[in-house]
Tab-separated table of C-alpha atoms in Angstrom:
chain	number	residue	atom	x	y	z
A	1233	MET	CA	-35.428	-3.026	-8.340
A	1234	ALA	CA	-32.073	-2.242	-9.033
A	1235	ARG	CA	-29.154	-4.685	-6.912
A	1236	ALA	CA	-25.355	-3.435	-6.286
A	1237	GLN	CA	-22.754	-4.877	-8.717
A	1238	GLY	CA	-19.340	-4.413	-8.566
A	1239	ALA	CA	-18.710	-3.550	-12.105
A	1240	ARG	CA	-20.611	0.114	-11.440
A	1241	ALA	CA	-19.062	0.729	-8.282
A	1242	GLN	CA	-16.653	3.720	-7.886
A	1243	MET	CA	-13.895	5.516	-5.809
A	1244	ALA	CA	-13.051	8.875	-5.110
A	1245	LEU	CA	-9.991	9.750	-2.618
A	1246	ALA	CA	-9.184	13.449	-1.259
A	1247	PHE	CA	-6.181	14.483	1.577
A	1248	GLU	CA	-7.478	15.656	4.648
A	1249	THR	CA	-6.633	19.123	6.268
A	1250	THR	CA	-8.047	17.667	9.309
A	1251	TYR	CA	-7.637	14.411	10.680
A	1252	GLY	CA	-10.741	12.902	10.493
A	1253	THR	CA	-12.759	15.707	8.570
A	1254	PRO	CA	-13.444	15.324	4.779
A	1255	PRO	CA	-12.687	18.062	2.739
A	1256	ALA	CA	-15.431	20.015	0.766
A	1257	GLY	CA	-14.009	19.355	-2.410
A	1258	GLY	CA	-10.786	18.240	-4.457
A	1259	PHE	CA	-11.506	14.555	-4.761
A	1260	THR	CA	-10.202	12.657	-7.478
A	1261	LYS	CA	-11.625	9.221	-9.217
A	1262	MET	CA	-9.466	6.473	-8.252
A	1263	PRO	CA	-8.775	3.023	-10.060
A	1264	PHE	CA	-9.120	-0.082	-8.077
A	1265	ALA	CA	-9.971	-3.324	-8.588
A	1266	SER	CA	-11.493	-4.569	-5.205
A	1267	THR	CA	-11.528	-3.232	-1.923
A	1268	THR	CA	-12.461	-4.789	1.635
A	1269	LEU	CA	-12.456	-1.302	3.199
A	1270	GLY	CA	-15.591	-0.877	5.922
A	1271	ALA	CA	-16.260	-0.405	9.477
A	1272	GLU	CA	-17.932	-3.031	11.769
A	1273	GLN	CA	-19.091	-2.860	15.418
A	1274	PRO	CA	-19.219	-6.392	16.973
A	1275	LEU	CA	-21.781	-7.055	19.577
A	1276	LEU	CA	-20.822	-8.097	23.035
A	1277	ASN	CA	-22.968	-11.235	24.882
A	1278	SER	CA	-24.156	-10.426	28.496
A	1279	GLU	CA	-22.596	-11.917	31.004
A	1280	LEU	CA	-25.191	-11.419	33.638
A	1281	LEU	CA	-27.357	-14.231	35.522
A	1282	GLY	CA	-30.540	-14.413	37.472
A	1283	TYR	CA	-32.492	-13.783	34.769
A	1284	GLY	CA	-33.286	-17.465	33.380
A	1285	ARG	CA	-31.429	-19.438	30.729
A	1286	ASP	CA	-32.325	-17.151	27.956
A	1287	PRO	CA	-29.809	-14.580	27.727
A	1288	LEU	CA	-30.089	-10.689	28.027
A	1289	ALA	CA	-29.983	-8.183	24.999
A	1290	PRO	CA	-26.433	-7.852	23.755
A	1291	ILE	CA	-24.418	-4.595	24.015
A	1292	LYS	CA	-22.476	-2.684	21.033
A	1293	ASP	CA	-18.611	-2.784	21.029
A	1294	ALA	CA	-15.972	-0.348	19.574
A	1295	VAL	CA	-16.192	0.653	16.042
A	1296	THR	CA	-13.436	-0.786	13.856
A	1297	ALA	CA	-12.786	1.135	10.316
A	1298	ASP	CA	-10.505	-0.371	7.915
A	1299	GLY	CA	-9.586	-2.979	5.058
A	1300	ASP	CA	-7.553	-3.271	1.576
A	1301	VAL	CA	-7.897	-1.634	-1.634
A	1302	VAL	CA	-6.381	-3.347	-4.757
A	1303	VAL	CA	-4.844	-0.799	-6.814
A	1304	PRO	CA	-3.250	-0.732	-10.599
A	1305	LEU	CA	0.672	0.367	-10.367
A	1306	ASP	CA	0.340	3.127	-12.701
A	1307	ALA	CA	1.803	6.389	-14.031
A	1308	GLU	CA	-0.693	8.842	-12.435
A	1309	ALA	CA	-3.038	7.620	-9.664
A	1310	PHE	CA	-0.215	5.424	-7.481
A	1311	GLY	CA	1.257	8.577	-6.864
A	1312	PHE	CA	-1.751	9.538	-4.451
A	1313	TRP	CA	-0.851	6.032	-2.559
A	1314	LEU	CA	2.958	6.799	-2.524
A	1315	LYS	CA	2.116	10.247	-0.650
A	1316	ALA	CA	0.041	8.422	1.637
A	1317	ALA	CA	2.762	5.820	2.462
A	1318	PHE	CA	5.773	8.360	2.846
A	1319	GLY	CA	4.072	11.963	2.683
A	1320	ALA	CA	4.166	14.501	0.311
A	1321	PRO	CA	6.909	14.321	-2.290
A	1322	THR	CA	9.689	16.467	-3.442
A	1323	THR	CA	8.358	17.373	-6.883
A	1324	THR	CA	10.939	18.601	-9.781
A	1325	GLY	CA	10.903	19.485	-13.552
A	1326	THR	CA	8.602	21.231	-15.843
A	1327	GLY	CA	6.792	18.422	-17.223
A	1328	PRO	CA	6.995	15.584	-17.231
A	1329	TRP	CA	7.724	16.402	-13.461
A	1330	THR	CA	9.678	14.100	-10.905
A	1331	HIS	CA	8.023	13.272	-7.878
A	1332	GLU	CA	10.381	11.600	-5.077
A	1333	PHE	CA	9.137	10.252	-1.978
A	1334	ARG	CA	11.175	9.364	1.211
A	1335	SER	CA	10.729	7.001	3.630
A	1336	GLY	CA	11.604	8.291	7.370
A	1337	ALA	CA	8.775	11.104	7.569
A	1338	TRP	CA	7.422	11.638	11.177
A	1339	THR	CA	3.685	12.406	10.265
A	1340	LEU	CA	1.833	10.929	7.447
A	1341	PRO	CA	-1.536	12.486	5.803
A	1342	SER	CA	-4.877	11.234	6.012
A	1343	LEU	CA	-7.418	10.727	3.499
A	1344	SER	CA	-11.082	10.487	3.006
A	1345	ILE	CA	-11.779	8.030	0.566
A	1346	GLU	CA	-15.672	7.362	-0.673
A	1347	THR	CA	-17.032	4.411	-2.326
A	1348	GLY	CA	-20.004	4.470	-3.974
A	1349	MET	CA	-22.760	1.867	-5.545
A	1350	PRO	CA	-24.902	4.285	-7.475
A	1351	GLU	CA	-27.696	1.793	-8.388
A	1352	VAL	CA	-28.511	0.971	-4.809
A	1353	PRO	CA	-27.838	4.045	-4.189
A	1354	ARG	CA	-25.330	3.778	-1.462
A	1355	TYR	CA	-22.087	6.264	-1.076
A	1356	ALA	CA	-19.615	5.089	2.142
A	1357	MET	CA	-17.414	8.092	3.044
A	1358	TYR	CA	-14.440	6.652	4.881
A	1359	SER	CA	-12.722	9.661	7.135
A	1360	GLY	CA	-9.170	9.440	8.799
A	1361	CYS	CA	-7.787	6.891	6.604
A	1362	VAL	CA	-4.171	6.338	7.044
A	1363	LEU	CA	-2.014	3.618	4.862
A	1364	ASP	CA	-0.445	0.890	7.531
A	1365	GLN	CA	1.129	-1.021	4.629
A	1366	ILE	CA	1.470	-1.226	0.520
A	1367	THR	CA	2.558	-4.359	-0.861
A	1368	TRP	CA	3.150	-5.849	-4.131
A	1369	GLN	CA	4.718	-8.765	-6.775
A	1370	MET	CA	7.116	-8.681	-9.613
A	1371	GLN	CA	6.780	-11.642	-11.614
A	1372	ARG	CA	7.070	-12.799	-15.795
A	1373	SER	CA	3.271	-12.205	-16.474
A	1374	GLY	CA	-0.181	-11.413	-15.252
A	1375	LEU	CA	-1.631	-8.156	-13.934
A	1376	LEU	CA	0.503	-5.759	-11.619
A	1377	THR	CA	-1.345	-4.604	-8.996
A	1378	ALA	CA	-0.571	-3.129	-5.210
A	1379	THR	CA	-2.425	-3.968	-1.889
A	1380	ALA	CA	-2.858	-0.840	0.064
A	1381	ARG	CA	-3.976	-1.504	3.939
A	1382	LEU	CA	-5.734	1.328	5.614
A	1383	VAL	CA	-6.662	2.125	9.017
A	1384	ALA	CA	-9.768	4.607	9.096
A	1385	GLN	CA	-11.387	6.733	12.027
A	1386	GLY	CA	-15.156	5.999	10.702
A	1387	GLU	CA	-17.328	5.369	8.052
A	1388	THR	CA	-20.398	7.446	6.916
A	1389	VAL	CA	-23.348	6.537	4.713
A	1390	GLY	CA	-25.583	8.020	2.577
A	1391	THR	CA	-27.749	8.264	-0.565
A	1392	THR	CA	-25.798	10.691	-2.403
A	1393	THR	CA	-22.244	11.184	-3.003
A	1394	SER	CA	-20.310	13.510	-0.852
A	1395	ALA	CA	-17.346	13.707	-3.426
A	1396	GLY	CA	-19.186	16.250	-5.786
A	1397	THR	CA	-17.693	15.511	-9.532
A	1398	PRO	CA	-14.038	14.083	-8.906
A	1399	ALA	CA	-11.618	15.296	-11.342
A	1400	ALA	CA	-10.173	12.070	-13.594
A	1401	LEU	CA	-7.025	10.972	-14.337
A	1402	GLU	CA	-5.378	9.222	-17.306
A	1403	LEU	CA	-4.865	5.741	-17.068
A	1404	LYS	CA	-1.436	4.787	-17.993
A	1405	ARG	CA	-0.774	1.589	-16.514
A	1406	PHE	CA	2.562	-0.127	-15.610
A	1407	GLY	CA	2.947	-4.211	-16.645
A	1408	HIS	CA	5.152	-6.947	-15.542
A	1409	PHE	CA	6.816	-6.505	-18.908
A	1410	ASN	CA	7.999	-2.928	-17.918
A	1411	GLY	CA	9.667	-4.409	-14.812
A	1412	SER	CA	13.365	-4.891	-14.239
A	1413	ILE	CA	15.657	-5.402	-10.999
A	1414	THR	CA	19.096	-4.237	-10.459
A	1415	ARG	CA	21.686	-4.494	-7.587
A	1416	ASN	CA	24.516	-1.950	-7.027
A	1417	GLY	CA	23.476	-0.703	-10.152
A	1418	THR	CA	24.078	-4.402	-12.472
A	1419	ALA	CA	20.828	-6.203	-13.856
A	1420	LEU	CA	20.051	-8.734	-11.390
A	1421	GLY	CA	19.328	-12.035	-14.024
A	1422	ASN	CA	17.808	-15.195	-12.812
A	1423	VAL	CA	14.808	-13.451	-10.849
A	1424	VAL	CA	12.128	-15.665	-11.224
A	1425	SER	CA	9.573	-13.623	-8.744
A	1426	ALA	CA	10.023	-10.812	-6.042
A	1427	ASP	CA	7.697	-9.464	-3.403
A	1428	ILE	CA	8.031	-6.035	-1.677
A	1429	THR	CA	6.463	-4.883	1.484
A	1430	TYR	CA	6.243	-1.339	3.253
A	1431	ALA	CA	4.663	-1.145	6.329
A	1432	ASN	CA	4.457	2.035	8.571
A	1433	ASN	CA	3.249	-0.452	11.862
A	1434	LEU	CA	0.507	2.018	12.665
A	1435	ASP	CA	-0.365	2.808	16.284
A	1436	ARG	CA	-4.129	2.966	16.613
A	1437	ILE	CA	-4.708	5.618	19.266
A	1438	GLU	CA	-7.997	4.071	20.864
A	1439	THR	CA	-9.039	6.584	23.486
A	1440	ILE	CA	-12.272	6.864	25.507
A	1441	ARG	CA	-15.057	8.534	22.961
A	1442	SER	CA	-18.732	8.602	23.118
A	1443	ASP	CA	-18.865	7.446	19.158
A	1444	GLY	CA	-16.429	4.318	19.565
A	1445	ARG	CA	-13.700	5.578	16.945
A	1446	ILE	CA	-10.126	6.032	17.368
A	1447	ASP	CA	-8.513	9.336	18.025
A	1448	GLY	CA	-5.706	8.924	15.242
A	1449	ALA	CA	-3.832	6.186	13.791
A	1450	ASP	CA	0.172	7.441	14.442
A	1451	PRO	CA	3.075	5.556	12.474
A	1452	SER	CA	5.583	3.698	14.455
A	1453	ILE	CA	9.335	1.994	13.346
A	1454	ALA	CA	8.520	1.526	9.888
A	1455	ALA	CA	9.787	-2.145	8.142
A	1456	LEU	CA	10.377	-2.758	4.291
A	1457	THR	CA	11.009	-6.427	3.874
A	1458	GLY	CA	10.278	-8.933	1.306
A	1459	SER	CA	11.444	-11.746	-0.793
A	1460	ILE	CA	13.479	-12.785	-3.961
A	1461	GLU	CA	13.251	-15.956	-5.958
A	1462	VAL	CA	16.185	-17.021	-8.207
A	1463	ARG	CA	17.528	-19.618	-10.183
A	1464	PHE	CA	20.761	-20.566	-8.299
A	1465	ALA	CA	23.154	-19.752	-11.315
A	1466	ASP	CA	25.841	-18.599	-9.236
A	1467	SER	CA	27.044	-17.501	-5.586
A	1468	THR	CA	26.831	-13.459	-5.583
A	1469	LEU	CA	23.717	-13.250	-3.227
A	1470	VAL	CA	24.478	-16.123	-1.018
A	1471	THR	CA	28.030	-14.807	-0.433
A	1472	GLN	CA	26.715	-11.423	0.222
A	1473	ALA	CA	24.043	-13.309	2.568
A	1474	ILE	CA	27.352	-14.967	4.287
A	1475	ASN	CA	29.559	-11.764	4.717
A	1476	GLY	CA	26.323	-9.827	6.431
A	1477	ASP	CA	27.243	-6.967	4.039
A	1478	PRO	CA	23.974	-5.011	2.448
A	1479	CYS	CA	23.227	-4.202	-1.238
A	1480	GLU	CA	21.084	-1.352	-2.895
A	1481	LEU	CA	18.195	-3.000	-4.711
A	1482	GLU	CA	16.002	-1.510	-7.635
A	1483	PHE	CA	13.171	-2.312	-9.064
A	1484	ALA	CA	11.705	-0.170	-11.572
A	1485	TYR	CA	9.135	0.165	-14.575
A	1486	VAL	CA	9.462	2.232	-17.531
A	1487	LEU	CA	6.618	2.819	-20.386
A	1488	PRO	CA	7.561	3.548	-23.895
A	1489	SER	CA	5.476	6.791	-23.671
A	1490	GLY	CA	8.316	8.239	-20.919
A	1491	GLU	CA	6.382	7.534	-17.609
A	1492	SER	CA	8.503	5.325	-14.955
A	1493	PHE	CA	8.032	4.301	-11.466
A	1494	THR	CA	11.609	3.576	-9.655
A	1495	PHE	CA	11.917	1.820	-6.177
A	1496	THR	CA	14.916	1.918	-4.356
A	1497	VAL	CA	16.011	-0.152	-1.145
A	1498	HIS	CA	19.505	1.609	-0.313
A	1499	ALA	CA	20.478	-1.267	2.101
A	1500	VAL	CA	19.164	-4.428	1.753
A	1501	TYR	CA	20.196	-7.467	3.836
A	1502	LEU	CA	19.988	-11.061	3.003
A	1503	PRO	CA	19.426	-14.211	5.334
A	1504	ARG	CA	21.531	-17.673	4.414
A	1505	PRO	CA	18.836	-19.391	2.513
A	1506	ARG	CA	18.679	-23.215	2.373
A	1507	ILE	CA	19.709	-24.692	-0.986
A	1508	GLU	CA	17.513	-27.437	-2.094
A	1509	ILE	CA	17.231	-29.917	-5.048
A	1510	SER	CA	13.850	-31.228	-5.159
A	1511	GLY	CA	14.127	-33.177	-8.281
A	1512	PRO	CA	15.338	-33.144	-11.906
A	1513	GLN	CA	14.365	-29.411	-12.415
A	1514	GLY	CA	16.451	-25.968	-11.938
A	1515	VAL	CA	17.270	-25.336	-8.393
A	1516	GLN	CA	15.925	-22.418	-7.116
A	1517	ALA	CA	16.860	-20.367	-4.183
A	1518	THR	CA	14.534	-17.808	-1.943
A	1519	PHE	CA	16.089	-14.979	0.017
A	1520	ASP	CA	13.606	-13.215	2.668
A	1521	TRP	CA	15.242	-9.901	2.601
A	1522	GLN	CA	14.690	-6.885	5.115
A	1523	ALA	CA	16.110	-3.244	4.721
A	1524	ALA	CA	17.558	-1.016	7.033
A	1525	ARG	CA	18.157	2.573	7.018
A	1526	ASP	CA	21.492	3.891	4.819
A	1527	SER	CA	23.776	5.479	6.783
A	1528	VAL	CA	25.106	7.459	3.701
A	1529	VAL	CA	21.614	8.418	2.052
A	1530	GLY	CA	20.109	8.849	5.243
A	1531	ARG	CA	16.967	6.518	4.673
A	1532	MET	CA	15.827	3.259	3.662
A	1533	CYS	CA	13.943	3.754	0.751
A	1534	THR	CA	13.232	6.225	-2.229
A	1535	ALA	CA	10.121	5.860	-4.522
A	1536	THR	CA	10.827	8.123	-7.629
A	1537	LEU	CA	7.290	8.444	-10.050
A	1538	VAL	CA	7.988	10.619	-13.140
A	1539	ASN	CA	4.561	11.379	-14.577
A	1540	ASP	CA	2.478	14.214	-16.167
A	1541	VAL	CA	1.220	15.543	-13.144
A	1542	GLU	CA	2.438	18.452	-11.717
A	1543	THR	CA	1.686	18.292	-7.981
A	1544	TYR	CA	0.230	15.571	-5.543
């Protein structure tokens, strides 16, 4: 008897034309490291009295479908997650193509995601997936991954795939070695690590339905936050924090073959940090920054992906 193994797990993704309705085709095979995407339906204990000490049968509550997907930051597949986070990009060029994703879209596309365990077999289709949050970390070493948090409408489980034969992408993965950080166009030195989190802050539309599912997930006020941990070498960032002025931070990755991913935060505000001397080692400071809409650019952030994919 075959048993489920994560090493054989598969994932395919496609954007929906109608929310909650998986498309008939157009799925793409996606690389991923792990996922908690799933549906659950808790049971409610009976509160009724008069039938003795033994409880009556529980009843089913509403269905909740959501979870995280850990994916690599790569030159091609990551564009699907950026489209889910920001909406369709503006694409220019004739190959390689430059895809520019901008924050502030009023509507977000929904996705259908199928996870498969062929040895069981079990294929779970999650429809009406909307990206709530995406986060990743920059550091000196280790594997570079991002975590996408999704809110789905529901789950449909079958013994055969509904995604057909998904299209395959070439995996061109970025690494921490390919990363750099600039402040107002100048390289920012002495950075130990950095965290970036973009959240759409979805509002679940929990209307009364016979199937217990939600009617949708609408984006509310977005949030872009993070932290920068630096070796304390000068007062540039502290002075900015005290003055309350914004700066532009750019987090970039470039491969030797030419593919690149650049995430530009146009107006970053820094809090005044506590500078602690905890021992004989180097002194470090952590800035928990927040981003806001830049009045000149007209948006909070821009994600630019340069690759060989013509359209997303």
